[in-house]
Amino acid sequence: MIPKEARSGDDTAGLLFYLYGPGKRDEHVDPHMVAAWDPYVPDPGRSDEFSIPDLAMLLDAPVRALLGRKPPLHVFHVAVRNPPEDRELTDEEWARVAREMMHASGIAPHTDDQGCRWVAVRHADDHIHIVATRAREDGRQPDTSWSKLRMQEAARGFEVEFGLRRLTHADGTARRWSKTGETEKAARRGLPEPPRETLQRAVREAAAAAGSDADFFARLAAAGLRVKQRIAPDGNVTGYSVAQPGDRDSAQRPVWFSGTKLAPDLSLPRVRERWQRGMPEPVTAPAEVWRVAEERVRAAAEQLGLGGLHQGAGDVAALGDLIATVAVISPRTVRDQMQRAATEFERASRAPVARGLEGQARALYRESTQALSQSSAAAGRNDAAAVLALLVALVTAVNASQRWHQAQQYRVQADAAGRAGRLLREAVEVTAGVSAARGFKPRPKRTARAGSGPGRLASAPGERLMTGVVQEAVPEHARAVLADAAWPALRIRLQEVERAGEDPAEVLGAVAAQRELGSAESVAEVLTWRLDGWRGHRGATAAASGQVPSPTTTGSTGRNGPARKPGGPAPTRRPPGDEQHKGPRRAR
């Protein structure tokens, strides 16, 4: 439920004529009154003897009776709307909402018979409009200074009572979302997202990895952003703004965004907190960075929040920076999941309290972030097992942060941590599939025998029943997998594996053996993610070698597959960080 207070006005009759009229933005259907300050006020939408000007005159009567200075904008207007997925409320339920909103706003408290006059009009299934005049019956004006916050609190109560979608409460930690004009402008320019979104991500990545002011601004410039520093008369830098190249307003001036317009924790003072206590220079060898980071993350998960409320807030903030850094240098097969996990955890990294900078968990997360960001070759010098171990540790850390938020009753942050944890678990399983693909050695295949006999005949591509594949590869989980809602997606992945010329039962058995499946909420979904990693690695390996999968190179059971192109190009040079896609060496 979303109460939205509109700008104050001075034309009561004009607003009522609009609410009872055909509408402009949306069509108004059956406009009628659901509640009013006086239950005996006639409804002009359903009365031939009482008109809209008559209702406006009644509402304005206390304003005209004021002896002192009259308010120039005396019309109070608020719309209360439900999301489309919510059930349709009855007129009686909307009437209760209207009365409670007027009480919460200070317009007409429940126990005050001298409150302001108001009416609630419904002209659509999902919302109402409340119109009031800012003049009490006793000649005073109402105090509506806290109206927005208190109406939001009332809406949260109705969401629980009516079983509606529970929306987030404004606690000052939400990111700054792109406006409608920014989104439409990005669409016209053919951009995948509005510039504000791109700048948010780039600034957060730079802030997470930086160790000083100079380092921070250098990283922003290296990311291709335009940077403008705000310098005080004494020469100190007090703020900054960034702009995306090519993003200009109607006057052809760059569109600048200050840090506070991107997110609450991206102002320069909050960014500086990251290196305020200083960090030792990383001494870990590049080849050991992922392993050492995994050990630190596991140790930090046990310490998260133990130092109290404020240190816990600092701990989760540092964990958010670590996830953002890992997303940048993670293998390409899981980079999409990691970037989405970093975006989801962003809200969880901002607790609605001051954050301490002395926590033990925070120090461990910061050390890991610095080591990973300064060892750009780390991803290329580690195998999938090292990456997998760190991702599993991050899942443990995010789960710990979710429990901490729940203990503090920070529901919004706990929900954000839960969504990030799911994406991290997906990245874990995709990485497990990559690891299985690297070590896969297909069993020697028996040649299909002609005629009758005990020999197994190879079937044509796509003819093999995938239910039998599951029963053969994971017999202990077959019943649960086949009854799972994710089974259709898994079946499609198995069919794609078969069309690529590989034995789906062997492949499914290989990915299932990588990690235990007993603790999975959905075994079918986990296996689907692992097959995504398998296919991603095999496809990258084939592309890098200039080959396409064929029965002779992928361990086919004799099915027809695409032939290898003669005289294929030599392996292309991989950019830094892509060495993890290299496949297992074949014996000569």
XYZ file of C-alpha atoms in Angstrom, residues 50-338:
289
model
C -26.331 17.318 -4.270
C -23.655 18.538 -6.700
C -19.868 18.713 -6.699
C -19.905 22.511 -6.059
C -22.154 21.827 -3.062
C -19.598 19.365 -1.652
C -16.749 21.797 -2.321
C -18.633 24.542 -0.479
C -19.070 22.309 2.581
C -15.381 21.381 2.583
C -14.283 25.013 2.239
C -16.667 26.407 4.868
C -14.169 26.206 7.812
C -11.510 27.890 5.639
C -13.808 30.799 4.811
C -14.735 31.098 8.489
C -11.144 31.619 9.638
C -10.768 35.014 11.315
C -7.010 35.316 10.917
C -4.736 34.712 7.999
C -6.070 32.030 5.700
C -3.670 29.402 4.293
C -2.876 30.233 0.625
C -2.841 26.526 -0.313
C -5.567 25.023 1.791
C -6.319 21.787 -0.147
C -4.706 18.627 1.265
C -4.675 15.750 -1.278
C -3.337 12.222 -0.831
C -3.741 9.154 -3.071
C -3.520 5.669 -1.537
C -2.747 2.931 -4.057
C -2.164 -0.828 -3.961
C 0.231 -2.662 -6.310
C -1.444 -4.572 -9.174
C -0.706 -7.968 -7.605
C -2.699 -7.168 -4.439
C -6.296 -8.251 -4.018
C -9.097 -5.771 -4.615
C -10.267 -4.081 -1.416
C -13.945 -3.424 -0.725
C -15.419 0.040 -0.243
C -15.671 -0.660 3.494
C -11.975 -1.561 3.659
C -10.995 1.552 1.727
C -13.151 3.601 4.094
C -11.150 2.260 7.029
C -7.933 3.118 5.204
C -9.134 6.672 4.570
C -10.099 7.286 8.209
C -6.774 5.909 9.441
C -4.787 8.036 6.967
C -6.593 11.181 8.123
C -5.825 10.249 11.725
C -2.159 9.538 10.974
C -1.698 12.735 8.966
C -3.103 14.962 11.722
C -5.988 16.173 9.549
C -8.735 14.464 11.581
C -7.573 12.514 14.675
C -9.971 9.784 15.804
C -10.874 11.298 19.170
C -10.999 14.923 17.973
C -14.446 16.152 16.873
C -12.935 19.498 15.849
C -10.769 18.090 13.076
C -10.688 19.100 9.418
C -13.290 18.144 6.824
C -12.391 15.515 4.243
C -13.831 13.045 1.726
C -12.438 9.887 0.111
C -13.330 9.212 -3.543
C -12.838 5.901 -5.337
C -12.829 5.798 -9.129
C -10.672 2.670 -9.711
C -10.258 -0.767 -8.191
C -6.759 -0.262 -6.786
C -6.755 3.217 -5.201
C -8.616 6.068 -3.538
C -8.121 9.846 -3.360
C -8.593 11.757 -0.117
C -9.355 15.490 -0.299
C -9.278 17.645 2.862
C -9.157 21.344 3.708
C -6.571 22.717 6.134
C -8.902 24.406 8.601
C -10.242 22.839 11.778
C -13.742 23.406 13.101
C -12.288 25.341 16.055
C -10.585 27.854 13.747
C -7.057 26.470 14.052
C -4.904 24.880 11.344
C -3.833 21.213 11.580
C -0.272 20.079 12.250
C 0.695 17.897 9.269
C 4.475 18.169 9.655
C 4.861 14.381 10.098
C 2.022 13.342 7.801
C 4.078 11.435 5.210
C 6.007 9.310 7.705
C 2.953 8.488 9.809
C 0.815 7.576 6.794
C 3.579 5.217 5.663
C 3.521 3.557 9.086
C -0.258 3.173 8.843
C 0.104 1.599 5.398
C 2.531 -0.988 6.768
C -0.093 -1.987 9.334
C -2.808 -2.419 6.703
C -0.476 -4.594 4.603
C -0.309 -7.063 7.487
C -4.003 -6.835 8.384
C -5.328 -7.173 4.821
C -2.714 -9.683 3.645
C -1.234 -7.343 1.036
C 2.266 -7.213 -0.379
C 4.568 -5.875 2.340
C 6.507 -2.969 0.935
C 9.727 -1.537 2.312
C 9.689 1.120 5.007
C 11.618 4.323 4.457
C 14.622 4.116 6.791
C 16.963 6.421 4.891
C 19.083 3.599 3.436
C 17.487 3.165 0.010
C 19.507 3.919 -3.091
C 18.545 6.813 -5.338
C 16.504 5.309 -8.162
C 16.487 6.683 -11.690
C 13.644 9.027 -12.533
C 11.188 8.399 -15.341
C 12.825 11.007 -17.558
C 16.245 9.387 -17.090
C 14.871 5.974 -18.043
C 13.131 7.316 -21.146
C 16.244 9.229 -22.170
C 18.381 6.074 -21.861
C 15.880 4.155 -24.027
C 16.043 6.844 -26.713
C 19.842 6.674 -26.687
C 19.834 2.871 -26.888
C 21.545 2.461 -23.504
C 20.996 -0.754 -21.525
C 20.361 1.236 -18.326
C 20.064 4.878 -17.187
C 23.370 6.668 -16.493
C 22.553 6.901 -12.783
C 22.611 3.083 -12.523
C 25.925 2.832 -14.364
C 27.477 5.539 -12.208
C 26.251 3.922 -8.985
C 27.976 0.658 -9.836
C 31.204 2.249 -11.068
C 31.557 4.544 -8.040
C 30.848 1.709 -5.608
C 33.468 -0.513 -7.216
C 36.032 2.298 -7.088
C 35.209 3.110 -3.460
C 35.448 -0.539 -2.406
C 38.914 -0.988 -3.881
C 40.416 2.446 -3.117
C 42.853 3.125 -0.301
C 43.002 6.923 -0.368
C 41.396 10.011 -1.903
C 43.870 10.053 -4.768
C 43.354 6.352 -5.425
C 39.571 6.798 -5.402
C 39.542 9.636 -7.924
C 42.112 7.857 -10.099
C 39.903 4.761 -10.219
C 36.890 6.867 -11.212
C 38.868 8.404 -14.060
C 40.183 4.981 -15.116
C 36.583 3.728 -15.282
C 35.915 6.345 -17.974
C 33.834 8.724 -15.839
C 33.991 12.485 -15.831
C 34.946 13.642 -12.322
C 34.503 17.047 -10.720
C 35.843 17.720 -7.227
C 34.350 20.290 -4.862
C 37.198 22.179 -3.181
C 36.762 24.406 -0.118
C 38.526 27.785 0.251
C 41.178 26.132 2.433
C 42.054 23.763 -0.410
C 40.467 20.614 1.041
C 38.271 18.426 -1.128
C 34.790 18.343 0.431
C 32.829 16.489 -2.227
C 32.663 15.227 -5.775
C 30.359 14.719 -8.726
C 30.537 12.281 -11.637
C 29.023 12.236 -15.097
C 28.842 9.693 -17.870
C 30.550 10.803 -21.094
C 27.939 11.807 -23.648
C 25.163 12.304 -21.081
C 24.044 15.921 -21.516
C 20.964 17.974 -20.793
C 18.939 20.083 -23.239
C 21.526 22.869 -22.979
C 24.322 20.408 -23.884
C 25.801 20.554 -20.387
C 27.083 17.375 -18.676
C 24.556 15.794 -16.293
C 26.417 15.607 -12.964
C 25.509 13.372 -10.044
C 26.967 13.952 -6.600
C 27.730 10.933 -4.442
C 24.693 11.538 -2.250
C 22.444 11.498 -5.343
C 23.678 7.986 -6.116
C 23.406 6.309 -2.698
C 23.557 7.336 0.984
C 26.947 5.679 1.517
C 28.614 7.171 -1.573
C 29.051 10.704 -0.244
C 32.723 11.618 0.120
C 32.735 11.433 3.969
C 31.157 7.959 3.861
C 33.527 6.838 1.108
C 36.509 8.011 3.177
C 35.437 5.817 6.079
C 36.676 2.840 4.102
C 40.325 3.848 4.455
C 40.047 5.965 7.590
C 41.610 3.285 9.805
C 44.161 2.260 7.195
C 44.980 -1.236 5.990
C 48.308 -3.082 5.818
C 49.755 -3.623 2.378
C 48.743 -7.079 1.070
C 51.657 -9.503 1.113
C 49.819 -12.563 -0.190
C 51.193 -14.113 -3.368
C 48.762 -13.697 -6.291
C 48.342 -17.451 -6.633
C 47.185 -17.677 -3.003
C 44.867 -14.656 -2.912
C 41.591 -16.573 -3.365
C 42.527 -19.184 -0.746
C 43.648 -16.625 1.838
C 40.568 -14.477 1.180
C 38.384 -17.536 1.735
C 39.989 -18.179 5.140
C 39.503 -14.549 6.183
C 35.881 -14.478 5.053
C 35.070 -17.616 7.040
C 36.742 -16.170 10.140
C 34.891 -12.874 9.686
C 31.512 -14.621 9.384
C 32.000 -15.963 12.916
C 32.846 -12.469 14.225
C 30.155 -10.493 12.393
C 28.158 -8.345 14.790
C 29.761 -9.635 17.985
C 31.107 -6.173 18.795
C 27.664 -4.607 19.124
C 25.154 -2.742 16.989
C 27.441 -0.110 15.474
C 30.298 -2.510 14.765
C 27.830 -4.874 13.129
C 26.764 -2.053 10.808
C 30.406 -1.519 9.876
C 30.875 -5.252 9.321
C 28.019 -5.583 6.820
C 29.189 -2.433 5.004
C 32.643 -3.951 4.505
C 31.074 -7.229 3.355
C 29.161 -5.310 0.683
C 32.421 -3.832 -0.614
C 33.991 -7.288 -0.742
C 31.117 -8.742 -2.785
C 31.324 -5.788 -5.198
C 35.061 -6.397 -5.678
C 34.677 -10.150 -6.171
C 32.001 -9.441 -8.796
C 34.534 -7.436 -10.819
C 37.263 -10.096 -10.898
C 35.112 -13.231 -10.795
C 35.225 -15.719 -13.698
C 33.032 -14.824 -16.641
C 30.867 -17.881 -16.121
C 29.503 -16.419 -12.860
C 30.114 -12.698 -13.343
C 26.485 -11.971 -14.121
C 25.263 -13.701 -10.948
C 27.955 -11.987 -8.870
